[in-house]
XYZ file of C-alpha atoms in Angstrom:
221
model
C 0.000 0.000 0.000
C 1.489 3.906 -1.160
C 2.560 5.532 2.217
C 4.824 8.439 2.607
C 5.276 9.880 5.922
C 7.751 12.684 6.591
C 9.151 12.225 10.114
C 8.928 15.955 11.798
C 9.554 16.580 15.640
C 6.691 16.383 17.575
C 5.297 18.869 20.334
C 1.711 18.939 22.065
C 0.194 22.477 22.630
C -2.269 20.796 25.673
C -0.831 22.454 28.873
C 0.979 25.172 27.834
C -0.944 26.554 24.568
C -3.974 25.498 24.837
C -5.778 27.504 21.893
C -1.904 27.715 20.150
C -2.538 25.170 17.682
C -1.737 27.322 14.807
C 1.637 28.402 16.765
C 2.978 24.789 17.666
C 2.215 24.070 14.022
C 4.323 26.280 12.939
C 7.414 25.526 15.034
C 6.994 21.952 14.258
C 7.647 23.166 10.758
C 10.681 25.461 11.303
C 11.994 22.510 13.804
C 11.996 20.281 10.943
C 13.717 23.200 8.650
C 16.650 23.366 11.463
C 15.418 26.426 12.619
C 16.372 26.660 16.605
C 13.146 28.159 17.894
C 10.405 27.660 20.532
C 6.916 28.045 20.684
C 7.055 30.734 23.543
C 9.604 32.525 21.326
C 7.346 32.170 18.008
C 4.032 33.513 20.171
C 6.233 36.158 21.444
C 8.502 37.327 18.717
C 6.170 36.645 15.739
C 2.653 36.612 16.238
C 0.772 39.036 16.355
C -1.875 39.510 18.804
C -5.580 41.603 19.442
C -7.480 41.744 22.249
C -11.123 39.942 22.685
C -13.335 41.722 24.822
C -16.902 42.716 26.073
C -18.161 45.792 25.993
C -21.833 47.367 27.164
C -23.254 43.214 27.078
C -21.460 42.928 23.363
C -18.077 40.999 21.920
C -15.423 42.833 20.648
C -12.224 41.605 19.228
C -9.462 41.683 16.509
C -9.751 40.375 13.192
C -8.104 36.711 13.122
C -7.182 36.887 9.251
C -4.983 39.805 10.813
C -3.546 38.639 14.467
C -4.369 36.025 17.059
C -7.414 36.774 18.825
C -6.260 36.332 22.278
C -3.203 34.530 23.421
C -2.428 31.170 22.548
C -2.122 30.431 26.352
C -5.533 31.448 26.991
C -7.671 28.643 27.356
C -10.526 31.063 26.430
C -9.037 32.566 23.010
C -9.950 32.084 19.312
C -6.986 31.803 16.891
C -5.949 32.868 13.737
C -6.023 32.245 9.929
C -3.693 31.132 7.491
C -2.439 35.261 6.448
C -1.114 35.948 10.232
C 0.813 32.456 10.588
C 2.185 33.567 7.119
C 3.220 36.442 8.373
C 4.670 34.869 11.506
C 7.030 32.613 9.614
C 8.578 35.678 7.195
C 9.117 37.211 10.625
C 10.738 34.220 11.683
C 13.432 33.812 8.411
C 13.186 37.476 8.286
C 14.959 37.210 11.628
C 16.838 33.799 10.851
C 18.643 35.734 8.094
C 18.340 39.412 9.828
C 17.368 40.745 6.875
C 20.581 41.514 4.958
C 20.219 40.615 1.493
C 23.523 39.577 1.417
C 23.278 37.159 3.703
C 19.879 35.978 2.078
C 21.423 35.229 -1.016
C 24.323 33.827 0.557
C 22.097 31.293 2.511
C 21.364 27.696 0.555
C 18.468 27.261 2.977
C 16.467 29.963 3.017
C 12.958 29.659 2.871
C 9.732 31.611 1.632
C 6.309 30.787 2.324
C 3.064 30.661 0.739
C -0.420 30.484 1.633
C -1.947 27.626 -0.086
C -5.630 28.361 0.924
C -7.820 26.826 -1.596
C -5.268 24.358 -2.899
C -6.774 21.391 -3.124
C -5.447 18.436 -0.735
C -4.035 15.991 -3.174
C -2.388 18.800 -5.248
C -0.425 19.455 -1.526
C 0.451 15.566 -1.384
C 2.032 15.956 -4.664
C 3.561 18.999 -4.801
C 5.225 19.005 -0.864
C 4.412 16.533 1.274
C 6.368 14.151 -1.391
C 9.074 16.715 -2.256
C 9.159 16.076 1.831
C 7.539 19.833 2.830
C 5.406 19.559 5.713
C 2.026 21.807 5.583
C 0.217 23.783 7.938
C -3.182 22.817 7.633
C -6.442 23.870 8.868
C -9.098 21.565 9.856
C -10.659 20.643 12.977
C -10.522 19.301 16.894
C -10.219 15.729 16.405
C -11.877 16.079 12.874
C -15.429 17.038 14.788
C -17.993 18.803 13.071
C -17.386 22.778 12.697
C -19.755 24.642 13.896
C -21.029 28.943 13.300
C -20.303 31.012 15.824
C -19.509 33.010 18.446
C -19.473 36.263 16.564
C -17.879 39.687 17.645
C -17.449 43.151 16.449
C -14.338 43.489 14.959
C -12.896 46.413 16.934
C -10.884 49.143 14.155
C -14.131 48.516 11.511
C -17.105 47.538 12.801
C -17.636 44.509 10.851
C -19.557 41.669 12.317
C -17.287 38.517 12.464
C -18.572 34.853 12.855
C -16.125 32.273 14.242
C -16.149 28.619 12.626
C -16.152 26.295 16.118
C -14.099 23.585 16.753
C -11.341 25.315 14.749
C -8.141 23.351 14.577
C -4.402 23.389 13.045
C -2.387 20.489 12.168
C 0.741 19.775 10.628
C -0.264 17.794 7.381
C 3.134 15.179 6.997
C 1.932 11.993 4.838
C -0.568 9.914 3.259
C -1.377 6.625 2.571
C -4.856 5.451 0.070
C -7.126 5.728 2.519
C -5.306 7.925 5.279
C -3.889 11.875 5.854
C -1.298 11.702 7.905
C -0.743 14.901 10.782
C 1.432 16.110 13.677
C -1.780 16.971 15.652
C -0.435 18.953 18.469
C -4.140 18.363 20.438
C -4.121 16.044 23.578
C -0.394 14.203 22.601
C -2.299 12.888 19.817
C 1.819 12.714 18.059
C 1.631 11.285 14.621
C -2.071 9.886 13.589
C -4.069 9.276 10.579
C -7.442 10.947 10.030
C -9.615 9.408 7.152
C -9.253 10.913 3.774
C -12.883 12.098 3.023
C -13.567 13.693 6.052
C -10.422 15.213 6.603
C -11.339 16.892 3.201
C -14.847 18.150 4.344
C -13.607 19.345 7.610
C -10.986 21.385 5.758
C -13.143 22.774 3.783
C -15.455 23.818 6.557
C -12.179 25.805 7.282
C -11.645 27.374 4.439
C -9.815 25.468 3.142
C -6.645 27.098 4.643
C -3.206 26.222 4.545
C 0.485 27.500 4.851
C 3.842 26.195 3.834
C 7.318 26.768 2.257
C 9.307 26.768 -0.483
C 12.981 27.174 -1.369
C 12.988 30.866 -2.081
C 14.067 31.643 -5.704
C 17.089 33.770 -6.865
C 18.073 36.134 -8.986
C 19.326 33.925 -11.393
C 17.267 31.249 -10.874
């Protein structure tokens, strides 16, 4: 049976980042890259973060395709989408290389991501997970059903936001023919399979959001 299964350190968000899924993600990723970081250094360094709060018996808060809502420590936070982990990682190789060009181009590992929201799943099989790129990948909590709501008042515009429940982040690392494979940071799950099809749906229910890397291109590439 076709299995591929990219072997990536493991770490479980549980006790310490409890709503940090999209955070441990991430430094599962840049762990596997070589990149010497922590989660507390990522959520601190990296992320950026807004505020969720009531006001006069209504929910305000940030908007999560910009920052965290929250903290990723805070049992009681939201998250974020697939745009602010993006930007969290250029911070990250931004740093990793502190931004001298020079040193960029001197660099054989340097990376660049992309958000691959919309990108259908198989096409991210093919064209990292078996070049051996992990993915960030956005589905749910134990692959339960997503659900609308809470909603809040996004703070600087006034728009009314609704929150897809159940929200969850995963690091997408192999396949098999009936099987994703994932680095799902919830509970210690460690490395586990989730059925294709519903993987799919509950990805979708997301968004169908995603982030990864690639090797960034040069000059005279």
């Amino acid at each position: 049976m076709l299995k591929k299964v990219i072997k990536v350190p493991y770490i479980d968000q549980t006790k310490e980042w409890p709503t940090g899924c999209e955070s441990v993600s991430a430094v599962m990723l840049l762990q596997y890259l070589g990149i010497d970081i922590t989660v507390e250094e990522f959520v601190e360094r990296h992320l950026e973060k807004g505020p969720l709060f009531e006001k006069d018996g209504r929910l305000y808060g940030a908007d999560p395709r910009k920052v965290f809502v929250g903290s990723p420590a805070d049992e009681n936070s939201m998250g974020c989408y697939a745009p602010v982990i993006r930007k969290a990682l250029e911070s990250v190789f931004c740093r990793a290389a502190k931004c001298a060009p020079e040193r960029r181009a001197a660099r054989p590992d340097t990376w660049e991501t992309v958000d691959l929201s919309g990108v259908p799943a198989d096409t991210l099989l093919r064209e990292y997970i078996d070049n051996d790129i992990p993915v960030i990948f956005w589905a749910s909590i134990d692959l339960k059903e997503t659900f609308a709501g809470p909603e809040w008042i996004v703070a600087d515009t006034g728009e009314v936001f609704e929150w897809r429940s159940n929200e969850h982040c995963m690091l997408l690392v192999g396949y098999d023919e009936e099987n994703y494979y994932f680095n799902d940071p919830w509970h210690n799950h460690g490395l586990i399979g989730y059925e294709r099809k519903l993987v799919e749906r509950r990805h979708s229910e997301q968004y169908e959001m995603a982030v990864s890397v690639r090797r960034e291109k040069k000059e005279n590439d």
